Amino acid sequence: MPLDAICLRALTNELKGQLLGARIDKVQQPERDTLLLSLRSPGTSCRLLLSASSNHPRIHLTEEAMENPAQPPMFCMLLRKHLVGGRITEIEQSGLERIVTFTVRSVNELGESGTKKLVLEAMGRRSNLLLLDEDDRILDCMRRVEFEVSGARALLPGLYYQLPTPLDKLSLLTDPEGAVELARRGGGAEETVERFLLDRYLGISPLIARELSLRAFGAADARFADRSDGCERLAAEMERLTEAVRENRFTPTMLSREGKPVDFTYCPITQYSAETVQTTFPTFSALLDAFYTERDRQEAAQRRGRELTRT
């Protein structure tokens, strides 16, 4: 699954407790769309992975070692110039959007102190990593976007960074009461609960939309016409979810079938049979690191199997 906004909120809060004040010792770019920051703070060191992959953008601490190209890309060289030696002073998510900003305070070659911002936009095929100056002007980005490509929002060196146009959906953070009341009203009789939730709420993933539908209406693919009392149950579920989001009460959970990781989320899931195994983790970084490490290992094994078959 892609990293949804609520998982990203849980992860961002987790990283704040671990990384604020950490010093950036190294910046590496082992893959075209992946950065690896080596961080150090008193008594500990760690590696932070930031991926702008169009298929699985993400951010988390990692235990995996990754090979680096002999010649670092230009974007990596720019990041080294501005970030190495700096300290992380802020880590912020933009509302319930899939955007996280790291603010880094460092000293330039003239001995002057200043701040830079490293922004991850984890938005599917539009995912990107950007380096901004203290005035939010773009120094460079992993994927430059021309005016004629993006229409309203170009991403080019020299331009001021602007957040994407917000979606016309309710946020559990800014309007929790409205979110609950909307669920109480529900949708059209023939509309599925899953579609209703995906179309009207920020940060709700298909997995969670199906789970809420099951809990409120008794089926993951239920329509509003299926149960007269479903909307009241759905409102209660949305109220519990808004409280969990505001209070940062989450359980890092991985779903696997036949030993293969298939999904991850922030709460127990009841919509699957016993064939789907649920494993909880102490942190979201540990969850994501395990999920993608195992997934990549199995995909590599499948590629080797196909190559052997062809030969």
Coordinates of C-alpha atoms in Angstrom, one line a residue:
M1 CA 0.0 0.0 0.0
P2 CA 1.1 3.6 -0.4
L3 CA 2.0 5.4 2.8
D4 CA -1.3 7.2 3.7
A5 CA -1.4 10.6 5.5
I6 CA -2.4 9.2 8.9
C7 CA 0.4 6.6 8.9
L8 CA 2.7 9.5 7.9
R9 CA 1.4 11.6 10.8
A10 CA 2.2 8.8 13.2
L11 CA 5.6 8.3 11.7
T12 CA 6.4 12.1 11.8
N13 CA 5.5 12.3 15.5
E14 CA 7.7 9.3 16.1
L15 CA 10.7 10.8 14.2
K16 CA 10.3 14.1 16.2
G17 CA 11.1 12.2 19.4
Q18 CA 14.1 10.5 17.8
L19 CA 15.7 13.0 15.5
L20 CA 15.3 16.6 16.7
G21 CA 18.8 17.9 17.4
A22 CA 20.5 15.1 15.4
R23 CA 23.5 16.1 13.3
I24 CA 23.7 15.1 9.6
D25 CA 27.0 13.4 9.1
K26 CA 26.5 12.0 5.6
V27 CA 24.1 12.4 2.6
Q28 CA 24.0 9.6 0.1
Q29 CA 21.8 8.9 -2.9
P30 CA 22.0 5.1 -3.5
E31 CA 19.1 5.1 -6.0
R32 CA 17.7 7.7 -8.4
D33 CA 14.8 8.5 -6.2
T34 CA 16.2 7.6 -2.7
L35 CA 18.3 9.5 -0.1
L36 CA 20.0 8.1 2.9
L37 CA 21.0 10.5 5.7
S38 CA 23.5 9.3 8.3
L39 CA 22.5 11.0 11.6
R40 CA 24.3 11.3 15.0
S41 CA 23.1 12.5 18.3
P42 CA 24.6 12.0 21.8
G43 CA 25.0 8.3 22.4
T44 CA 23.4 7.1 19.2
S45 CA 23.6 7.1 15.4
C46 CA 21.1 6.0 12.8
R47 CA 20.2 6.2 9.1
L48 CA 17.1 7.9 7.7
L49 CA 15.8 6.8 4.4
L50 CA 13.7 9.2 2.2
S51 CA 12.2 7.8 -1.0
A52 CA 10.4 9.7 -3.7
S53 CA 9.6 6.6 -5.6
S54 CA 6.4 6.8 -7.6
N55 CA 5.4 3.3 -6.5
H56 CA 6.3 3.4 -2.8
P57 CA 7.3 6.9 -1.5
R58 CA 8.2 6.8 2.2
I59 CA 10.4 7.9 5.0
H60 CA 11.7 5.8 7.9
L61 CA 14.8 4.9 9.9
T62 CA 16.5 1.8 8.3
E63 CA 19.0 -0.9 9.3
E64 CA 19.7 -1.8 5.7
A65 CA 23.0 -1.0 4.1
M66 CA 22.7 0.3 0.5
E67 CA 25.4 0.5 -2.2
N68 CA 26.2 3.9 -3.5
P69 CA 27.1 4.9 -7.1
A70 CA 30.8 5.7 -7.7
Q71 CA 29.8 9.2 -8.8
P72 CA 27.1 10.9 -6.7
P73 CA 24.3 12.6 -8.6
M74 CA 24.3 16.5 -8.7
F75 CA 21.3 16.7 -6.3
C76 CA 23.2 14.6 -3.8
M77 CA 26.2 16.9 -4.1
L78 CA 24.0 19.9 -3.5
L79 CA 22.5 18.4 -0.4
R80 CA 26.0 17.6 1.0
K81 CA 27.0 21.2 0.5
H82 CA 24.0 22.6 2.4
L83 CA 23.1 19.9 4.9
V84 CA 26.2 18.0 6.1
G85 CA 27.2 19.3 9.6
G86 CA 23.7 20.8 10.2
R87 CA 21.3 19.8 12.9
I88 CA 17.6 19.0 12.5
T89 CA 15.6 21.6 14.4
E90 CA 12.0 20.8 13.1
I91 CA 10.1 18.0 11.5
E92 CA 6.6 18.9 10.4
Q93 CA 3.8 17.3 8.4
S94 CA 1.5 19.7 6.4
G95 CA -1.8 19.0 8.0
L96 CA -3.1 15.6 6.8
E97 CA -1.2 15.9 3.5
R98 CA 1.6 13.5 2.5
I99 CA 4.2 16.1 2.9
V100 CA 7.0 16.3 5.5
T101 CA 9.5 19.1 6.0
F102 CA 12.8 18.8 7.8
T103 CA 14.3 22.1 8.9
V104 CA 18.1 22.0 9.2
R105 CA 20.3 24.7 10.8
S106 CA 23.9 24.8 9.6
V107 CA 26.9 27.1 9.1
N108 CA 28.0 28.0 5.5
E109 CA 31.5 28.3 4.2
L110 CA 31.6 32.0 5.4
G111 CA 30.8 30.9 9.0
E112 CA 27.3 32.3 8.8
S113 CA 24.4 30.3 10.5
G114 CA 21.3 29.7 8.4
T115 CA 18.5 27.2 7.8
K116 CA 17.6 25.0 4.9
K117 CA 14.5 22.8 4.4
L118 CA 14.4 19.3 3.0
V119 CA 10.8 18.5 1.8
L120 CA 9.5 15.1 1.0
E121 CA 6.2 15.0 -1.1
A122 CA 5.1 11.4 -0.8
M123 CA 2.3 11.7 -3.4
G124 CA 2.5 8.7 -5.7
R125 CA 3.6 9.4 -9.2
R126 CA 4.1 13.1 -8.2
S127 CA 6.4 12.3 -5.4
N128 CA 9.4 14.5 -5.0
L129 CA 12.3 15.7 -2.8
L130 CA 13.1 19.4 -2.6
L131 CA 15.8 21.5 -1.0
L132 CA 14.6 25.0 0.0
D133 CA 16.5 28.0 1.4
E134 CA 15.4 29.9 4.5
D135 CA 12.9 32.0 2.4
D136 CA 11.3 28.8 0.9
R137 CA 12.9 29.4 -2.4
I138 CA 13.7 26.2 -4.3
L139 CA 17.5 25.5 -4.5
D140 CA 16.8 22.3 -6.5
C141 CA 14.6 19.2 -6.5
M142 CA 14.9 15.6 -7.4
R143 CA 12.3 16.0 -10.2
R144 CA 12.1 19.3 -11.8
V145 CA 8.6 20.2 -13.0
E146 CA 8.1 22.7 -15.8
F147 CA 5.1 25.1 -16.0
E148 CA 3.6 23.4 -19.1
V149 CA 3.7 20.0 -17.3
S150 CA 2.2 20.9 -14.0
G151 CA -0.2 23.7 -15.0
A152 CA -0.6 25.5 -11.7
R153 CA 2.5 24.5 -9.8
A154 CA 6.0 24.4 -11.2
L155 CA 9.0 23.1 -9.2
L156 CA 12.2 24.7 -10.5
P157 CA 15.3 26.2 -8.9
G158 CA 14.7 29.9 -8.1
L159 CA 11.0 29.6 -7.7
Y160 CA 9.3 30.0 -4.3
Y161 CA 7.9 26.7 -3.0
Q162 CA 4.2 26.4 -2.8
L163 CA 2.2 23.6 -1.3
P164 CA -0.1 21.7 -3.7
T165 CA -3.7 23.0 -4.0
P166 CA -5.6 21.4 -1.1
L167 CA -8.2 18.7 -1.9
D168 CA -11.8 19.6 -1.2
K169 CA -12.1 17.1 1.6
L170 CA -12.7 17.2 5.4
S171 CA -9.8 16.9 7.7
L172 CA -10.0 14.9 10.9
L173 CA -7.5 17.3 12.4
T174 CA -9.1 20.7 11.6
D175 CA -12.8 19.8 11.7
P176 CA -13.3 16.7 13.8
E177 CA -16.9 17.6 14.6
G178 CA -17.7 18.1 11.0
A179 CA -16.1 14.8 10.1
V180 CA -18.3 13.0 12.6
E181 CA -21.5 14.8 11.5
L182 CA -20.8 14.0 7.8
A183 CA -20.5 10.3 8.7
R184 CA -23.8 10.5 10.6
R185 CA -25.6 11.9 7.5
G186 CA -24.0 9.4 5.2
G187 CA -24.2 9.2 1.4
G188 CA -26.7 8.1 -1.2
A189 CA -28.5 4.8 -0.8
E190 CA -26.6 3.1 -3.6
E191 CA -23.2 4.6 -2.7
T192 CA -20.7 2.3 -1.1
V193 CA -19.4 3.4 2.3
E194 CA -15.9 2.9 1.0
R195 CA -16.3 5.3 -1.9
F196 CA -18.1 7.8 0.4
L197 CA -15.1 7.9 2.8
L198 CA -12.4 8.0 0.1
D199 CA -14.2 10.9 -1.7
R200 CA -14.9 13.1 1.4
Y201 CA -12.1 12.6 3.9
L202 CA -8.4 13.5 3.9
G203 CA -6.0 10.8 4.8
I204 CA -8.4 7.8 4.6
S205 CA -6.9 4.9 2.7
P206 CA -8.9 2.2 0.9
L207 CA -7.9 -0.3 3.5
I208 CA -9.2 1.9 6.4
A209 CA -12.3 2.8 4.4
R210 CA -13.2 -0.9 4.0
E211 CA -12.5 -1.5 7.6
L212 CA -14.8 1.3 8.8
S213 CA -17.5 0.0 6.4
L214 CA -17.2 -3.4 7.9
R215 CA -17.3 -2.2 11.5
A216 CA -20.3 0.1 10.9
F217 CA -22.4 -1.8 8.3
G218 CA -21.2 -5.4 8.6
A219 CA -19.5 -5.6 5.2
A220 CA -16.4 -4.1 3.6
D221 CA -18.4 -3.4 0.4
A222 CA -21.6 -2.2 2.1
R223 CA -23.9 0.4 0.6
F224 CA -25.7 2.9 2.7
A225 CA -29.0 1.2 1.9
D226 CA -27.8 -2.0 3.5
R227 CA -28.5 -1.0 7.2
S228 CA -30.6 1.7 8.6
D229 CA -28.5 2.1 11.8
G230 CA -25.2 2.0 9.9
C231 CA -24.6 5.8 9.7
E232 CA -24.8 6.2 13.5
R233 CA -22.3 3.4 13.9
L234 CA -20.1 5.0 11.2
A235 CA -20.2 8.3 13.1
A236 CA -19.1 6.5 16.3
E237 CA -16.2 4.9 14.3
M238 CA -15.2 8.3 12.9
E239 CA -15.2 9.8 16.3
R240 CA -12.9 7.1 17.6
L241 CA -10.6 7.6 14.6
T242 CA -10.4 11.4 15.0
E243 CA -9.5 10.9 18.7
A244 CA -6.8 8.5 17.8
V245 CA -5.4 10.9 15.2
R246 CA -5.4 13.9 17.5
E247 CA -4.0 11.9 20.5
N248 CA -1.4 10.0 18.3
R249 CA -2.7 6.6 19.5
F250 CA -1.6 4.1 16.8
T251 CA -0.5 0.5 16.6
P252 CA 2.1 -0.2 13.8
T253 CA 0.7 -3.3 12.1
M254 CA 1.9 -5.4 9.1
L255 CA -0.4 -7.7 7.2
S256 CA 1.1 -10.9 5.5
R257 CA -0.1 -13.8 3.6
E258 CA 1.9 -17.0 3.0
G259 CA 4.9 -15.3 4.5
K260 CA 4.7 -12.3 2.1
P261 CA 4.0 -8.8 3.3
V262 CA 1.0 -7.3 1.6
D263 CA 0.0 -4.2 3.5
F264 CA 0.6 -2.1 6.6
T265 CA -1.5 0.3 8.7
Y266 CA -1.9 1.9 12.1
C267 CA -4.6 -0.3 13.8
P268 CA -5.8 -3.9 14.0
I269 CA -7.7 -5.0 10.9
T270 CA -10.8 -7.3 11.1
Q271 CA -11.8 -7.6 7.4
Y272 CA -9.6 -10.5 6.5
S273 CA -9.6 -14.2 7.3
A274 CA -7.0 -16.0 9.5
E275 CA -4.9 -16.5 6.3
T276 CA -3.9 -12.9 6.7
V277 CA -1.4 -12.7 9.6
Q278 CA -1.1 -9.5 11.6
T279 CA 2.2 -8.5 13.2
T280 CA 2.7 -5.5 15.4
F281 CA 5.9 -3.6 15.7
P282 CA 7.4 -1.3 18.4
T283 CA 7.8 1.6 15.9
F284 CA 6.6 2.7 12.5
S285 CA 10.2 2.9 11.3
A286 CA 10.7 -0.8 12.3
L287 CA 7.4 -1.7 10.5
L288 CA 8.3 0.1 7.2
D289 CA 11.9 -1.1 7.2
A290 CA 10.8 -4.7 7.7
F291 CA 7.9 -4.4 5.1
Y292 CA 10.0 -3.0 2.3
T293 CA 13.2 -5.0 3.1
E294 CA 11.2 -8.3 2.8
R295 CA 9.2 -7.1 -0.2
D296 CA 12.4 -6.1 -2.0
R297 CA 14.0 -9.4 -1.1
Q298 CA 11.1 -11.4 -2.5
E299 CA 10.9 -9.3 -5.7
A300 CA 14.6 -9.9 -6.3
A301 CA 14.1 -13.6 -5.8
Q302 CA 11.3 -13.6 -8.3
R303 CA 13.4 -11.7 -10.9
R304 CA 16.2 -14.2 -10.5
G305 CA 13.7 -17.0 -11.0
R306 CA 12.4 -15.5 -14.2
E307 CA 15.9 -15.0 -15.5
L308 CA 16.8 -18.7 -14.8
T309 CA 13.6 -19.8 -16.6
R310 CA 14.5 -17.8 -19.7
T311 CA 18.0 -19.3 -19.8

